[in-house]
């Protein structure tokens, strides 16, 4: 299990980058997962979902992302290029791509993801963590503490957000794909409890308790399983919160952040010497 106790590393606001996006008119939000990759365009919704076709980008040769890490940059690049070609076309000079990644993704994954996206030719690239994307989709906007539990196929993350910043984060390399058909989700639920309790024991400001009182936000494919969500709620002793489609919470949140970037870009004053 990996953890993060210093929230400052994740504190930089995406909105501070708006000044870099003048001239941007289109964009694409991507949630790059271990078993599925989803892409979202404002006004259109999900425009790509690699997990829906076993012979698609993830077929024939394995998956390019395992346990939240890019393990095959070439195939990952080809997959994302196909998605970008379909969603944005060949000319991407006026576009921005927003990509979500695990909160505790290592520097290698972050660098590889940014390099792959830059090679696609957009005007700008934003890489943000999945917890803040989920919060943009379904979290409260009062700045209060929020606990985001993202249960994926190969990773489970618990992240404490305070004022939109990562205060604490824990990651367990276990997920729904590790369970046999019909098997009780004991390992996944135990991982969630261990991570949340670890946060609670080290929390000196009461933020975890406040987040639990308002109800943790569950995201990811695992949140579609009532046997998982019910056990987590019972063991934590608090109701859990779900979006209409937990599996797309992260990509929809990334899409909302993208929409904000596009609005700010269209409203930004033109640079000297440029029209419009």
Tab-separated table of C-alpha atoms in Angstrom:
chain	number	residue	atom	x	y	z
A	1	UNK	CA	0.000	0.000	0.000
A	2	UNK	CA	1.345	3.418	-0.964
A	3	UNK	CA	0.414	6.674	0.753
A	4	UNK	CA	0.865	10.410	0.523
A	5	UNK	CA	0.937	12.569	3.624
A	6	UNK	CA	2.067	15.822	2.035
A	7	UNK	CA	-0.805	17.415	0.126
A	8	UNK	CA	1.343	20.227	-1.206
A	9	UNK	CA	2.650	18.065	-4.035
A	10	UNK	CA	-0.872	17.884	-5.443
A	11	UNK	CA	-1.934	21.409	-4.568
A	12	UNK	CA	-1.498	23.216	-7.905
A	13	UNK	CA	-4.869	24.323	-9.245
A	14	UNK	CA	-5.793	23.536	-12.818
A	15	UNK	CA	-7.556	26.872	-13.026
A	16	UNK	CA	-4.251	28.708	-12.607
A	17	UNK	CA	-3.325	27.346	-16.031
A	18	UNK	CA	-6.173	29.092	-17.887
A	19	UNK	CA	-3.921	31.901	-19.034
A	20	UNK	CA	-1.936	29.323	-21.028
A	21	UNK	CA	-4.946	28.271	-23.109
A	22	UNK	CA	-5.748	31.304	-25.254
A	23	UNK	CA	-6.951	30.241	-28.702
A	24	UNK	CA	-8.195	26.850	-27.531
A	25	UNK	CA	-11.628	26.056	-28.963
A	26	UNK	CA	-11.975	22.287	-28.618
A	27	UNK	CA	-10.910	19.573	-26.239
A	28	UNK	CA	-10.992	15.983	-25.105
A	29	UNK	CA	-11.049	14.507	-21.604
A	30	UNK	CA	-9.554	11.049	-21.072
A	31	UNK	CA	-9.628	8.637	-18.154
A	32	UNK	CA	-6.756	6.227	-18.777
A	33	UNK	CA	-7.546	3.089	-16.791
A	34	UNK	CA	-6.012	-0.325	-16.310
A	35	UNK	CA	-8.907	-2.167	-17.950
A	36	UNK	CA	-10.872	0.583	-19.709
A	37	UNK	CA	-10.055	3.949	-21.199
A	38	UNK	CA	-12.879	6.414	-21.637
A	39	UNK	CA	-12.926	9.697	-23.521
A	40	UNK	CA	-15.409	12.526	-23.131
A	41	UNK	CA	-16.254	15.598	-25.201
A	42	UNK	CA	-18.395	18.397	-23.742
A	43	UNK	CA	-21.828	18.323	-25.296
A	44	UNK	CA	-21.360	14.796	-26.644
A	45	UNK	CA	-20.531	12.687	-23.613
A	46	UNK	CA	-18.534	9.463	-23.852
A	47	UNK	CA	-17.022	9.198	-27.339
A	48	UNK	CA	-14.724	6.234	-26.673
A	49	UNK	CA	-14.757	3.301	-24.274
A	50	UNK	CA	-12.076	0.740	-25.039
A	51	UNK	CA	-13.471	-1.803	-22.611
A	52	UNK	CA	-16.652	-2.241	-24.641
A	53	UNK	CA	-14.848	-4.047	-27.463
A	54	UNK	CA	-12.543	-6.953	-26.550
A	55	UNK	CA	-10.952	-6.784	-30.005
A	56	UNK	CA	-10.386	-3.026	-29.793
A	57	UNK	CA	-7.444	-1.022	-28.494
A	58	UNK	CA	-6.931	-3.335	-25.534
A	59	UNK	CA	-7.236	-6.506	-27.571
A	60	UNK	CA	-4.498	-8.598	-29.208
A	61	UNK	CA	-1.356	-8.081	-27.190
A	62	UNK	CA	-2.542	-7.082	-23.769
A	63	UNK	CA	-3.263	-3.837	-22.010
A	64	UNK	CA	-0.805	-0.920	-22.076
A	65	UNK	CA	-1.699	0.134	-18.514
A	66	UNK	CA	-1.363	-2.220	-15.552
A	67	UNK	CA	-1.937	-1.378	-11.898
A	68	UNK	CA	-2.178	2.298	-12.807
A	69	UNK	CA	1.151	2.378	-14.674
A	70	UNK	CA	1.833	2.744	-18.371
A	71	UNK	CA	3.773	-0.427	-19.189
A	72	UNK	CA	3.727	-0.176	-23.002
A	73	UNK	CA	4.146	3.396	-24.193
A	74	UNK	CA	3.971	2.516	-27.885
A	75	UNK	CA	0.642	0.708	-27.736
A	76	UNK	CA	-0.718	3.297	-25.314
A	77	UNK	CA	0.283	6.031	-27.751
A	78	UNK	CA	-1.390	4.222	-30.651
A	79	UNK	CA	-4.570	3.740	-28.619
A	80	UNK	CA	-4.780	7.385	-27.602
A	81	UNK	CA	-3.920	8.502	-31.148
A	82	UNK	CA	-6.855	6.503	-32.508
A	83	UNK	CA	-9.153	8.042	-29.918
A	84	UNK	CA	-7.882	11.562	-30.687
A	85	UNK	CA	-8.167	11.033	-34.463
A	86	UNK	CA	-11.781	9.950	-34.105
A	87	UNK	CA	-12.790	12.581	-31.562
A	88	UNK	CA	-10.789	15.611	-32.688
A	89	UNK	CA	-9.638	14.915	-36.220
A	90	UNK	CA	-6.133	15.111	-37.631
A	91	UNK	CA	-5.597	18.834	-36.996
A	92	UNK	CA	-5.400	19.361	-33.247
A	93	UNK	CA	-3.688	22.740	-33.217
A	94	UNK	CA	-6.613	24.421	-31.420
A	95	UNK	CA	-7.278	21.688	-28.876
A	96	UNK	CA	-6.542	20.818	-25.268
A	97	UNK	CA	-6.454	17.284	-23.877
A	98	UNK	CA	-7.216	16.681	-20.194
A	99	UNK	CA	-6.044	13.356	-18.810
A	100	UNK	CA	-6.787	11.928	-15.366
A	101	UNK	CA	-4.330	9.637	-13.610
A	102	UNK	CA	-4.132	7.966	-10.180
A	103	UNK	CA	-3.351	10.343	-7.335
A	104	UNK	CA	-0.279	8.330	-6.411
A	105	UNK	CA	0.905	7.693	-9.952
A	106	UNK	CA	4.679	7.711	-10.003
A	107	UNK	CA	6.806	10.209	-11.874
A	108	UNK	CA	7.437	7.670	-14.632
A	109	UNK	CA	3.721	7.307	-15.356
A	110	UNK	CA	3.130	11.059	-15.213
A	111	UNK	CA	6.026	11.798	-17.561
A	112	UNK	CA	5.053	9.040	-20.002
A	113	UNK	CA	1.425	10.205	-20.055
A	114	UNK	CA	2.391	13.812	-20.726
A	115	UNK	CA	4.889	12.812	-23.441
A	116	UNK	CA	2.292	10.620	-25.183
A	117	UNK	CA	-0.321	13.365	-25.131
A	118	UNK	CA	2.134	16.024	-26.309
A	119	UNK	CA	3.037	13.805	-29.269
A	120	UNK	CA	-0.617	13.849	-30.337
A	121	UNK	CA	-0.202	17.512	-31.291
A	122	UNK	CA	-2.695	19.420	-29.122
A	123	UNK	CA	-2.043	23.033	-28.239
A	124	UNK	CA	-2.080	22.181	-24.554
A	125	UNK	CA	-2.076	19.202	-22.188
A	126	UNK	CA	-3.448	19.018	-18.647
A	127	UNK	CA	-2.740	15.992	-16.448
A	128	UNK	CA	-4.700	15.924	-13.191
A	129	UNK	CA	-5.429	13.366	-10.507
A	130	UNK	CA	-8.566	11.233	-10.592
A	131	UNK	CA	-9.743	12.276	-7.121
A	132	UNK	CA	-10.049	15.940	-8.052
A	133	UNK	CA	-11.737	14.934	-11.306
A	134	UNK	CA	-14.291	12.893	-9.342
A	135	UNK	CA	-14.820	15.799	-6.958
A	136	UNK	CA	-15.442	18.132	-9.908
A	137	UNK	CA	-18.196	15.772	-11.026
A	138	UNK	CA	-19.934	15.055	-7.736
A	139	UNK	CA	-18.186	16.666	-4.810
A	140	UNK	CA	-19.490	19.557	-2.702
A	141	UNK	CA	-18.188	22.955	-3.712
A	142	UNK	CA	-18.008	24.478	-0.243
A	143	UNK	CA	-14.352	23.603	0.274
A	144	UNK	CA	-15.161	21.164	3.069
A	145	UNK	CA	-13.419	17.804	3.458
A	146	UNK	CA	-14.273	15.131	0.918
A	147	UNK	CA	-13.213	11.495	0.937
A	148	UNK	CA	-13.026	10.000	-2.559
A	149	UNK	CA	-12.766	6.209	-2.864
A	150	UNK	CA	-12.004	5.096	-6.421
A	151	UNK	CA	-12.422	1.327	-6.880
A	152	UNK	CA	-11.012	0.211	-10.200
A	153	UNK	CA	-10.139	-3.055	-11.861
A	154	UNK	CA	-6.560	-3.191	-10.571
A	155	UNK	CA	-6.261	-0.277	-8.143
A	156	UNK	CA	-8.226	1.056	-5.201
A	157	UNK	CA	-7.474	4.584	-4.001
A	158	UNK	CA	-8.739	6.586	-1.061
A	159	UNK	CA	-8.059	10.324	-1.165
A	160	UNK	CA	-8.867	13.040	1.347
A	161	UNK	CA	-9.475	16.428	-0.255
A	162	UNK	CA	-9.646	19.638	1.766
A	163	UNK	CA	-10.274	22.931	-0.027
A	164	UNK	CA	-9.712	21.080	-3.283
A	165	UNK	CA	-6.232	19.936	-2.276
A	166	UNK	CA	-5.009	16.450	-1.547
A	167	UNK	CA	-4.485	16.243	2.206
A	168	UNK	CA	-3.865	12.490	2.285
A	169	UNK	CA	-4.006	9.634	-0.221
A	170	UNK	CA	-3.614	5.867	-0.009
A	171	UNK	CA	-3.401	3.269	-2.751
A	172	UNK	CA	-3.820	-0.511	-2.728
A	173	UNK	CA	-2.899	-2.588	-5.760
A	174	UNK	CA	-6.075	-4.631	-5.661
A	175	UNK	CA	-9.347	-4.254	-7.519
A	176	UNK	CA	-12.361	-5.968	-8.983
A	177	UNK	CA	-10.375	-7.909	-11.579
A	178	UNK	CA	-8.550	-9.735	-8.770
A	179	UNK	CA	-11.760	-11.408	-7.631
A	180	UNK	CA	-12.958	-14.737	-8.954
A	181	UNK	CA	-16.543	-14.929	-10.300
A	182	UNK	CA	-18.913	-15.129	-7.347
A	183	UNK	CA	-16.164	-14.343	-4.830
A	184	UNK	CA	-17.027	-11.993	-1.975
A	185	UNK	CA	-15.218	-8.646	-2.258
A	186	UNK	CA	-13.404	-9.147	1.038
A	187	UNK	CA	-9.969	-7.990	-0.130
A	188	UNK	CA	-11.257	-4.814	-1.794
A	189	UNK	CA	-13.427	-3.831	1.176
A	190	UNK	CA	-10.602	-4.572	3.608
A	191	UNK	CA	-8.243	-2.410	1.534
A	192	UNK	CA	-10.693	0.503	1.683
A	193	UNK	CA	-11.155	0.154	5.439
A	194	UNK	CA	-7.418	-0.079	6.079
A	195	UNK	CA	-6.737	3.052	4.016
A	196	UNK	CA	-9.511	5.105	5.617
A	197	UNK	CA	-8.573	3.993	9.138
A	198	UNK	CA	-4.934	4.800	8.428
A	199	UNK	CA	-5.951	8.319	7.429
A	200	UNK	CA	-8.141	8.677	10.500
A	201	UNK	CA	-5.397	7.631	12.921
A	202	UNK	CA	-2.967	10.196	11.465
A	203	UNK	CA	-5.468	13.037	11.042
A	204	UNK	CA	-4.889	15.809	13.587
A	205	UNK	CA	-7.527	18.229	12.300
A	206	UNK	CA	-10.714	16.169	12.150
A	207	UNK	CA	-10.948	16.342	8.367
A	208	UNK	CA	-11.438	12.589	7.951
A	209	UNK	CA	-14.261	12.549	10.476
A	210	UNK	CA	-15.879	15.500	8.715
A	211	UNK	CA	-15.585	13.750	5.363
A	212	UNK	CA	-17.108	10.552	6.764
A	213	UNK	CA	-20.019	12.477	8.262
A	214	UNK	CA	-20.921	13.934	4.875
A	215	UNK	CA	-20.422	10.515	3.253
A	216	UNK	CA	-17.500	9.250	1.150
A	217	UNK	CA	-17.850	9.544	-2.612
A	218	UNK	CA	-17.398	6.168	-4.317
A	219	UNK	CA	-16.239	6.094	-7.934
A	220	UNK	CA	-14.959	3.533	-10.407
A	221	UNK	CA	-16.360	0.286	-11.713
A	222	UNK	CA	-16.302	-1.276	-8.258
A	223	UNK	CA	-18.854	1.285	-7.091
A	224	UNK	CA	-21.353	-0.350	-9.459
A	225	UNK	CA	-21.353	-3.435	-7.245
A	226	UNK	CA	-23.885	-3.268	-4.391
A	227	UNK	CA	-22.029	-5.975	-2.480
A	228	UNK	CA	-18.992	-3.663	-2.316
A	229	UNK	CA	-20.785	-0.397	-1.604
A	230	UNK	CA	-23.049	-1.930	1.059
A	231	UNK	CA	-20.159	-3.539	2.922
A	232	UNK	CA	-18.144	-0.321	2.881
A	233	UNK	CA	-21.107	1.672	4.200
A	234	UNK	CA	-21.774	-0.857	6.975
A	235	UNK	CA	-18.142	-1.168	8.036
A	236	UNK	CA	-17.559	2.597	8.035
A	237	UNK	CA	-20.898	3.231	9.696
A	238	UNK	CA	-21.892	5.969	7.292
A	239	UNK	CA	-23.925	6.267	4.069
A	240	UNK	CA	-21.865	6.381	0.886
A	241	UNK	CA	-22.471	8.673	-2.053
A	242	UNK	CA	-22.671	7.539	-5.666
A	243	UNK	CA	-23.110	9.388	-8.926
A	244	UNK	CA	-25.606	8.223	-11.529
A	245	UNK	CA	-22.869	6.219	-13.258
A	246	UNK	CA	-19.897	5.704	-10.923
A	247	UNK	CA	-17.801	4.119	-13.678
A	248	UNK	CA	-17.737	7.423	-15.592
A	249	UNK	CA	-17.469	9.767	-12.603
A	250	UNK	CA	-13.800	10.506	-13.233
A	251	UNK	CA	-14.028	11.117	-16.978
A	252	UNK	CA	-17.138	13.271	-16.539
A	253	UNK	CA	-15.337	15.305	-13.890
A	254	UNK	CA	-12.359	15.700	-16.202
A	255	UNK	CA	-14.851	16.792	-18.845
A	256	UNK	CA	-16.237	19.481	-16.533
A	257	UNK	CA	-12.725	20.764	-15.886
A	258	UNK	CA	-12.171	20.763	-19.648
A	259	UNK	CA	-15.378	22.748	-20.142
A	260	UNK	CA	-14.148	25.307	-17.631
A	261	UNK	CA	-10.841	25.615	-19.471
A	262	UNK	CA	-12.655	26.125	-22.782
A	263	UNK	CA	-14.921	28.808	-21.286
A	264	UNK	CA	-11.982	30.692	-19.840
A	265	UNK	CA	-10.039	30.350	-23.089
A	266	UNK	CA	-12.891	31.816	-25.129
A	267	UNK	CA	-13.291	34.683	-22.651
A	268	UNK	CA	-9.583	35.485	-22.398
A	269	UNK	CA	-8.485	38.728	-24.078
A	270	UNK	CA	-6.515	38.290	-27.260
A	271	UNK	CA	-2.758	38.697	-27.130
A	272	UNK	CA	-1.315	41.802	-28.831
A	273	UNK	CA	-1.126	41.327	-32.565
A	274	UNK	CA	-3.787	38.620	-32.623
A	275	UNK	CA	-7.375	38.938	-33.705
A	276	UNK	CA	-10.404	37.615	-31.815
